[in-house]
CSV table of C-alpha atoms in Angstrom, one decimal:
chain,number,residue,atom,x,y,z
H,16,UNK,CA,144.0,126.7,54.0
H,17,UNK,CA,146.7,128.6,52.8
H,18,UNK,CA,150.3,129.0,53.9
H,19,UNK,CA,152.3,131.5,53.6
H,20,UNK,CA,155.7,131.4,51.8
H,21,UNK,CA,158.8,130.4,54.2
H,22,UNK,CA,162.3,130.8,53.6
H,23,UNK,CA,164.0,127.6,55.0
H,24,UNK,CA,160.5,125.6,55.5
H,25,UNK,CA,162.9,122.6,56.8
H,26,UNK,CA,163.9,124.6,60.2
H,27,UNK,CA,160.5,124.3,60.8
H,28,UNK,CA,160.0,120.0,60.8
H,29,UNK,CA,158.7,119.4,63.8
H,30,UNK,CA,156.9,122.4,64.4
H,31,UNK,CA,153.3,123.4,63.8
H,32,UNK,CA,150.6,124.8,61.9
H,33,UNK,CA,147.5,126.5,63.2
H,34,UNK,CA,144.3,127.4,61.1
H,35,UNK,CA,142.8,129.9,63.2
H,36,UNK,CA,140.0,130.7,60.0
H,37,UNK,CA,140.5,133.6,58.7
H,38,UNK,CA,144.4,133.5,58.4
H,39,UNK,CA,146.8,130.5,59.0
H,40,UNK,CA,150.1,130.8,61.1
H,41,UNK,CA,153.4,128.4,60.8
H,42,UNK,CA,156.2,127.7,63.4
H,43,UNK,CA,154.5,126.9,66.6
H,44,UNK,CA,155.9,124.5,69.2
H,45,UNK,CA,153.5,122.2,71.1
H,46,UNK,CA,153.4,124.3,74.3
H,47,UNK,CA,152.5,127.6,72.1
H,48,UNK,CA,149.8,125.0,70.7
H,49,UNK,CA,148.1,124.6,74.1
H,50,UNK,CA,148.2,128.0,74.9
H,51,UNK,CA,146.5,128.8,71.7
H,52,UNK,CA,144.0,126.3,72.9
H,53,UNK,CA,143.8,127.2,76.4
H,54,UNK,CA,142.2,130.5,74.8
H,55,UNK,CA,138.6,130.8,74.5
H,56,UNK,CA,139.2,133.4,71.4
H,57,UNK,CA,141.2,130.8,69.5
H,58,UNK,CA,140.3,127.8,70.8
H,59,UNK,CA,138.6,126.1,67.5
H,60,UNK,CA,141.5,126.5,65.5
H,61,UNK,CA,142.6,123.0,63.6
H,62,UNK,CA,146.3,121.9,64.1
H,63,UNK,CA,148.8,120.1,61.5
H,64,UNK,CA,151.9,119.2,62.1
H,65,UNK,CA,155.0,120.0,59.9
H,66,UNK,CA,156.3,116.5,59.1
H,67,UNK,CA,158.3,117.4,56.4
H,68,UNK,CA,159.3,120.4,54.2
H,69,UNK,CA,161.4,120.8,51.0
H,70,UNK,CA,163.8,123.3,49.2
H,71,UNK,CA,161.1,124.5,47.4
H,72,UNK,CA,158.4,125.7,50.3
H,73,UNK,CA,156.4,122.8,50.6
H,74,UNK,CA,155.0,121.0,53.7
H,75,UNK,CA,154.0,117.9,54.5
H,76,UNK,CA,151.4,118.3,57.3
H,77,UNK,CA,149.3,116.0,59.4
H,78,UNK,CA,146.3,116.8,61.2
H,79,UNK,CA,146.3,116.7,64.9
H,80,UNK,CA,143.4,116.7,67.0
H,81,UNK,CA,143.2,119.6,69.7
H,82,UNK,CA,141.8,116.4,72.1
H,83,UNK,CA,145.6,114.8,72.0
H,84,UNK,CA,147.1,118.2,73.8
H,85,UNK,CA,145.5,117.0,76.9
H,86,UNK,CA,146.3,113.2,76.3
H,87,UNK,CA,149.3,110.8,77.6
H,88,UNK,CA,150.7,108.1,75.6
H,89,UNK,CA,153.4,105.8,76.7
H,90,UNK,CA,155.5,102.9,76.1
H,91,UNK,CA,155.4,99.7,78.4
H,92,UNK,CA,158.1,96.9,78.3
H,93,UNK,CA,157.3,94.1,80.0
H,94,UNK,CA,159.5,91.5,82.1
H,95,UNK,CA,158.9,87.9,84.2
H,96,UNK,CA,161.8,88.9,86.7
H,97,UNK,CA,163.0,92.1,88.3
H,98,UNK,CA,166.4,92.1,87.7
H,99,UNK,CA,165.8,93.0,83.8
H,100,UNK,CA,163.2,95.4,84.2
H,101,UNK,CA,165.6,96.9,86.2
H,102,UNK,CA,168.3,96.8,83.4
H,103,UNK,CA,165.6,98.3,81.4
H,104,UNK,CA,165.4,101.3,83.3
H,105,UNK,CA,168.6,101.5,83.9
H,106,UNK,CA,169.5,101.4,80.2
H,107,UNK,CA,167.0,104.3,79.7
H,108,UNK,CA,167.5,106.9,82.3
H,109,UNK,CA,171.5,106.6,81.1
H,110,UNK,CA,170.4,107.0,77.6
H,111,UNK,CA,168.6,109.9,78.2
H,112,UNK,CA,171.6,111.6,80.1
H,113,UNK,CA,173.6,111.1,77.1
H,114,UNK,CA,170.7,111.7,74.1
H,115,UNK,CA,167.7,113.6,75.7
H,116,UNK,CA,164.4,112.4,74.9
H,117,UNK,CA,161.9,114.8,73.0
H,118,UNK,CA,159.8,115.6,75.8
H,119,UNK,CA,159.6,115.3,79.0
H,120,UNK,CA,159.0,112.1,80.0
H,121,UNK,CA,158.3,109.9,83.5
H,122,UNK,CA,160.0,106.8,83.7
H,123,UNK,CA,158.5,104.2,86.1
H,124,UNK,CA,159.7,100.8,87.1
H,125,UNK,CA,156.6,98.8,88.6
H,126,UNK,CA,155.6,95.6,89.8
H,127,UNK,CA,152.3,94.7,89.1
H,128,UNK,CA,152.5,91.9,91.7
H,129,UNK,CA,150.8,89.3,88.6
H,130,UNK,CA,152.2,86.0,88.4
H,131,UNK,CA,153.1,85.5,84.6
H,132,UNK,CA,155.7,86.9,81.9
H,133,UNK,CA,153.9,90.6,82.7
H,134,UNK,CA,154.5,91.0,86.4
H,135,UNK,CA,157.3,93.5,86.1
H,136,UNK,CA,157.0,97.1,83.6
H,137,UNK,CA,159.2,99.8,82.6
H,138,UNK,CA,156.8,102.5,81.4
H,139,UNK,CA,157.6,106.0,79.5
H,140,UNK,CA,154.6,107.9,79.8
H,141,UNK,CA,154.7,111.6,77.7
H,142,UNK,CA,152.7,113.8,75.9
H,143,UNK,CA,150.6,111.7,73.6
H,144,UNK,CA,151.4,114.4,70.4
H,145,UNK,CA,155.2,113.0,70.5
H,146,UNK,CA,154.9,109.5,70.0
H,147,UNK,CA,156.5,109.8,66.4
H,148,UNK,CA,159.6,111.4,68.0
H,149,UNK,CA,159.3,108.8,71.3
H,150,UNK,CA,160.0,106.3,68.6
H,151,UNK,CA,162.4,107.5,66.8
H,152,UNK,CA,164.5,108.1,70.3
H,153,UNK,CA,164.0,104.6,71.1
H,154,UNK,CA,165.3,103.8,67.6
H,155,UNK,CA,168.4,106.2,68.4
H,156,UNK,CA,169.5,105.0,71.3
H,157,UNK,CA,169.0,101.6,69.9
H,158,UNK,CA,166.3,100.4,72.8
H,159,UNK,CA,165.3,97.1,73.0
H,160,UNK,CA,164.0,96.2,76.1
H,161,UNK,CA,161.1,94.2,77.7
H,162,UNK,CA,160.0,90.8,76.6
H,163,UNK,CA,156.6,92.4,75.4
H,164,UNK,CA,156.0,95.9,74.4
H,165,UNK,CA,153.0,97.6,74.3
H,166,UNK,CA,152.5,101.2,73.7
H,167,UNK,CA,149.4,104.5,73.1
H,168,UNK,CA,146.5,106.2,75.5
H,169,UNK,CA,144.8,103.6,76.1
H,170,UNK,CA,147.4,101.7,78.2
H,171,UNK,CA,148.4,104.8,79.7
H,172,UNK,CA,144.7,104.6,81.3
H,173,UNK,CA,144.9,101.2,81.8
H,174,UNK,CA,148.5,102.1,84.0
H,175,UNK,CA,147.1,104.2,85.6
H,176,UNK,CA,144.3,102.0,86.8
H,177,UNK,CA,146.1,98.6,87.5
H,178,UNK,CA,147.5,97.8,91.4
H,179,UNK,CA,150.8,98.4,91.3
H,180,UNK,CA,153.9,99.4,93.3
H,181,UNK,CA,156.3,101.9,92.2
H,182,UNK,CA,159.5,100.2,92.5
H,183,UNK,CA,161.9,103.2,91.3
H,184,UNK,CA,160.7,106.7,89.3
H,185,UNK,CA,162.4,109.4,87.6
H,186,UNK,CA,161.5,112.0,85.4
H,187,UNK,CA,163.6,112.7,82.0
H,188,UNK,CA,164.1,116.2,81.3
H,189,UNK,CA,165.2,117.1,77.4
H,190,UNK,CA,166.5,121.1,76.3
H,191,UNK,CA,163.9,122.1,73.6
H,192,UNK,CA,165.8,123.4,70.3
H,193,UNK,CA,163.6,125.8,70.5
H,194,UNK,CA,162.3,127.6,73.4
H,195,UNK,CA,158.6,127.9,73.7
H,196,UNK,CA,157.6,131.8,74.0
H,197,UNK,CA,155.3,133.0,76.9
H,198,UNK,CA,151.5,133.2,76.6
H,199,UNK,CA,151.2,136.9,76.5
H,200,UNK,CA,153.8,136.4,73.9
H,201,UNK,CA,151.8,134.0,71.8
H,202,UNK,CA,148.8,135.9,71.9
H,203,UNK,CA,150.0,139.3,71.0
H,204,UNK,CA,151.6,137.8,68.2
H,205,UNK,CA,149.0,135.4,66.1
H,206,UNK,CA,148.6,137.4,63.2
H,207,UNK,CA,152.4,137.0,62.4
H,208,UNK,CA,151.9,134.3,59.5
H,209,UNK,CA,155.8,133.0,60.3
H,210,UNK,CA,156.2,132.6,63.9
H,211,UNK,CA,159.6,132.2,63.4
């Protein structure tokens, strides 16, 4: 694979890369990623994300599997009594008023109606490609709930499985940096080797 040259390669952290083959484009966002996907004509092309980039034009990439644009992850904080879960869910859907999350993101509060130090969960389930920036949120808003964490798509699954009741739920909203472009916009444009 080769990438083309970008001036400013740091603007693009986050972002990513698609092989489509023949030619290689930079600067996607996620949702331009499943569109690309969602296309029969470009559908096997591989994906890397832009972890890092330098002065000089380099990249740091990671490969991402087309499978994980159709997955959830999530994180799950676990409490004995209510009345911390709650805090728990309280301290996150302020948080995210004042520093938005990366994605959008469902916030649950749940009793699982167990006996035991697991009865009651605050969950954050997202889009399973932005666990690395799920984490670093938590880190930013200096989160530390739950007695017991557990977190990735297989307990989203499992969630989604278990008897439950949904005690309170909200949905966190964030304002992308950058504002994903339309399908017909994507797909008139993937010969453009800097997408932006």
């Amino acid at each position: 694979m080769i990438l083309p040259y970008v001036q400013d390669p740091s603007r693009l952290r986050g972002l990513y890369v698609y092989d489509f083959g023949e030619w290689t484009a930079v600067g996607y966002t996620a949702e331009e990623i499943a569109i690309l996907l969602d296309d029969e004509t470009y559908r096997d092309g591989k994906i890397y994300k832009i972890h890092r980039a330098t002065p000089d034009g380099q990249m740091e990439l990671r490969g991402i599997s087309p499978a994980r644009f159709n997955l959830e992850s999530g994180m799950f904080f676990y409490r004995s009594e209510l009345e911390p879960a709650r805090s728990d869910f309280e301290q996150l859907r302020t948080a995210a008023e004042k520093t938005q999350p990366p994605c959008r993101v469902f916030l649950h509060l749940a009793d699982r109606a167990a006996d035991g130090p697991q009865r009651y969960l605050t969950a954050l389930i997202f889009p399973a490609e932005y666990e690395d920036e799920i984490g670093r949120w938590l880190t930013v808003i200096a989160f530390n709930g739950g007695d017991l964490a557990e977190g990735g798509v297989s307990h989203v699954t499992n969630y989604n499985e278990q008897e439950k009741t949904l005690l309170e739920r909200q949905q966190l909203w964030n304002r992308p940096a950058i504002t994903s472009r339309s399908p017909d916009e994507v797909l008139a444009g993937v010969r453009q080797a800097v997408q932006r």
